Amino acid sequence: MLLYNSATRKKEEFTTHTDGKVNMYTCGPTVYHFAHIGNLRTYIMEDVLEKYLRYIGYDVNRVMNITDVGHLSSDADTGEDKMLKGAKREHKTVMEIAKFYTDAFFSDCAKLNIKTPDVVEPATNCVNDFIKIIEALLDKGYAYIAGGNVYFDTSKLDNYYVFNNFEADDLAVGVRDSVSEDKNKRNKTDFVLWFTKSKFEAQELKWESPWGLGYPGWHIECSSISIKHNGEYLDIHCGGIDNAFPHHTNEIAQSEAYLGHPWCKFWFHVLHLNTNNGKMSKSKGEFLTVSLLEEKGYDPLAYRLFCLQSHYRKAQEFSFEALDNATAVFAKLISRIASLDENDGDIDNDTVEKYRKRFIDALGNDINTSLGVTCVYDVLKADTNDSTKLYLINDFDRVLSLDLIAEAKKFNEKKSAPSESGEDKEIDDLVAKRTQARKDKNWAEADRIRDELNARGITVVDTPNGVTWHR
Ligand code: AMP
Ligand code: ZN
């Protein structure tokens, strides 16, 4: 399998520390708000990567943290703790906020068929592990205490800028983010391992430590949780591209300083989902969630397909028109699969091998998901019987996770359900009114009609050949 490695900036043959086994780590969500569909793009692409590794026979151990402490508003250790911000916004405690948004995150993941990692570990469960590593870093001379906080000394490393080509001045993120610089730092790129002093004394969660009552920095939690559950050698680390610097650079710095040897070989970064206003982000306050898409009548799996249509190393632009297109493509694909007959002869093993190879090659070339989806169309067009086609589609769906067979079954069940012709006529009329409103560019009226139809359990699908609807 060829995979782009952000650490070497090259596509490389994927190899692991132990034959047949993959130790995988994913930066989990900061649970102070709902995950937006941009965050979920990253988790969808990581899910495909994980499922593909399993598909080609690897035994994968995937670990993910839940950031419920220590992630400050600026990634450069300044600003308010994001969790505290969320708690204040909703007049709740930090732990209440963490529980609510952790549950919401996994409920969104389930709707998008994103598998829950083998290990999910909240940072607040691991404070003693963080303290142990910080003590070792102090002992080895990689860390220092200043103004009550413990800092990592980046000048002690030969190569700190793993994910960045820029000069030190450009990397002064604290300055760049127009928040005040921390005068305790010996070098601009040093980062906090343990806080006892912050401008925000109202920090709700604090723990006893050898350096006083305080709380951990964000970066140490990922290094520590990964080492705890994946051991000293990590095969692949995933995250959105905004995590590459400073978060992942700092993870490498402290993990390798602590372990005394190289830590993680492959770095998999997913580019952002953007809107026409730029990157979708939680801190901007305005963002789209899975629930919001559902309220508008979209199937979360159509969003998954939308993500699979583009490569993870390219930024993807979100628009409702693009999602409408993906919805139409999904509906058409399901209707084609629904027309296949599962009792159409024996499965042809030669054809299975031929198309499986094509699918493995498509995804094995740096997780080319759109080519993976094309393989489903290739199977539909293949010169073989329907049983073989259904077998292959089901097989590819172990990685794509679009519920292709189950959705096709549902489609056939609905088709054979008795029609309520009086109501159907009324719905046809409403759909026609909506189409007219869209032609007149009266978007508010078109949305209103769509909402009314959704409230009645009707999904409207815009296809290049016109508008269709289903219950
Ligand atoms: P957070 O919950 O902010 O810690 O982010 C969770 C994950 O989503 C991280 O891997 C981020 O890098 C990623 N992420 C944040 N914004 C976006 C975006 N607009 N598009 C894709 N991934 C993102
Ligand atoms: Zn992380």
Short mmCIF file of N, CA, C and O and ligand atoms in Angstrom, two decimals, residues 27-30 36 38-39 42-43 71 239-243 271-273 279-280 282, ligand 1:
data_model
loop_
_atom_site.label_atom_id
_atom_site.label_comp_id
_atom_site.label_asym_id
_atom_site.label_seq_id
_atom_site.Cartn_x
_atom_site.Cartn_y
_atom_site.Cartn_z
N CYS A 27 -6.10 11.91 16.94
CA CYS A 27 -6.46 13.00 17.86
C CYS A 27 -7.98 13.08 17.93
O CYS A 27 -8.64 13.27 16.91
N GLY A 28 -8.50 12.96 19.12
CA GLY A 28 -9.95 12.96 19.29
C GLY A 28 -10.51 14.37 19.38
O GLY A 28 -9.76 15.35 19.32
N PRO A 29 -11.82 14.48 19.55
CA PRO A 29 -12.44 15.81 19.56
C PRO A 29 -12.23 16.55 20.87
O PRO A 29 -12.05 15.92 21.92
N THR A 30 -12.24 17.87 20.78
CA THR A 30 -12.30 18.69 21.99
C THR A 30 -13.78 18.89 22.27
O THR A 30 -14.50 19.49 21.47
N HIS A 36 -18.42 19.62 14.09
CA HIS A 36 -19.03 20.11 12.84
C HIS A 36 -18.68 19.14 11.72
O HIS A 36 -17.85 18.23 11.89
N GLY A 38 -16.99 19.46 9.25
CA GLY A 38 -15.57 19.52 8.86
C GLY A 38 -14.76 18.55 9.71
O GLY A 38 -14.01 17.72 9.21
N ASN A 39 -14.95 18.64 11.05
CA ASN A 39 -14.28 17.66 11.94
C ASN A 39 -14.62 16.26 11.47
O ASN A 39 -13.74 15.39 11.39
N THR A 42 -12.69 14.70 8.64
CA THR A 42 -11.43 14.08 9.07
C THR A 42 -11.68 12.68 9.62
O THR A 42 -10.98 11.73 9.24
N TYR A 43 -12.71 12.53 10.46
CA TYR A 43 -12.94 11.21 11.06
C TYR A 43 -13.46 10.20 10.03
O TYR A 43 -13.18 9.00 10.15
N HIS A 71 -6.97 22.10 26.27
CA HIS A 71 -6.88 22.68 24.92
C HIS A 71 -7.31 24.15 25.01
O HIS A 71 -8.47 24.46 25.17
N GLY A 239 -4.83 12.96 11.98
CA GLY A 239 -5.48 14.19 12.47
C GLY A 239 -5.77 15.12 11.31
O GLY A 239 -5.34 14.88 10.18
N GLY A 240 -6.49 16.18 11.60
CA GLY A 240 -6.72 17.22 10.58
C GLY A 240 -5.43 18.00 10.39
O GLY A 240 -4.57 18.03 11.28
N ILE A 241 -5.31 18.67 9.26
CA ILE A 241 -4.06 19.35 8.92
C ILE A 241 -3.72 20.47 9.90
O ILE A 241 -2.54 20.75 10.15
N ASP A 242 -4.73 21.08 10.52
CA ASP A 242 -4.44 22.15 11.49
C ASP A 242 -3.72 21.60 12.72
O ASP A 242 -3.11 22.35 13.46
N ASN A 243 -3.77 20.30 12.93
CA ASN A 243 -3.08 19.69 14.07
C ASN A 243 -1.59 19.46 13.80
O ASN A 243 -0.83 19.18 14.73
N LEU A 271 -6.99 17.22 4.85
CA LEU A 271 -7.17 18.65 4.62
C LEU A 271 -8.58 19.09 5.00
O LEU A 271 -9.47 18.27 5.20
N HIS A 272 -8.75 20.40 5.07
CA HIS A 272 -9.99 20.91 5.67
C HIS A 272 -11.21 20.91 4.77
O HIS A 272 -11.08 20.97 3.55
N LEU A 273 -12.33 20.90 5.42
CA LEU A 273 -13.59 21.21 4.76
C LEU A 273 -13.77 22.71 4.91
O LEU A 273 -13.71 23.25 6.01
N LYS A 279 -12.29 28.18 6.28
CA LYS A 279 -12.31 26.93 7.04
C LYS A 279 -13.52 26.89 7.99
O LYS A 279 -13.82 27.87 8.66
N MET A 280 -14.19 25.73 8.01
CA MET A 280 -15.27 25.58 8.98
C MET A 280 -14.62 25.38 10.34
O MET A 280 -13.73 24.56 10.49
N LYS A 282 -15.13 25.45 14.88
CA LYS A 282 -16.03 25.54 16.03
C LYS A 282 -15.95 26.92 16.67
O LYS A 282 -16.95 27.46 17.11
P1 AMP B 1 -11.13 19.54 17.58
O1 AMP B 1 -12.40 18.95 18.11
O2 AMP B 1 -11.20 21.01 17.33
O3 AMP B 1 -9.95 19.17 18.46
O4 AMP B 1 -10.90 18.87 16.14
C1 AMP B 1 -11.14 17.53 15.86
C2 AMP B 1 -10.50 17.14 14.54
O5 AMP B 1 -11.09 17.84 13.45
C3 AMP B 1 -9.00 17.43 14.47
O6 AMP B 1 -8.36 16.34 13.83
C4 AMP B 1 -8.93 18.69 13.62
O7 AMP B 1 -7.69 18.78 12.95
C5 AMP B 1 -10.07 18.43 12.63
N1 AMP B 1 -10.63 19.64 11.99
C6 AMP B 1 -10.88 20.85 12.54
N2 AMP B 1 -11.45 21.70 11.64
C7 AMP B 1 -11.60 20.99 10.48
C8 AMP B 1 -12.13 21.27 9.18
N3 AMP B 1 -12.67 22.46 8.86
N4 AMP B 1 -12.10 20.28 8.23
C9 AMP B 1 -11.58 19.06 8.53
N5 AMP B 1 -11.08 18.73 9.75
C10 AMP B 1 -11.07 19.67 10.71
#
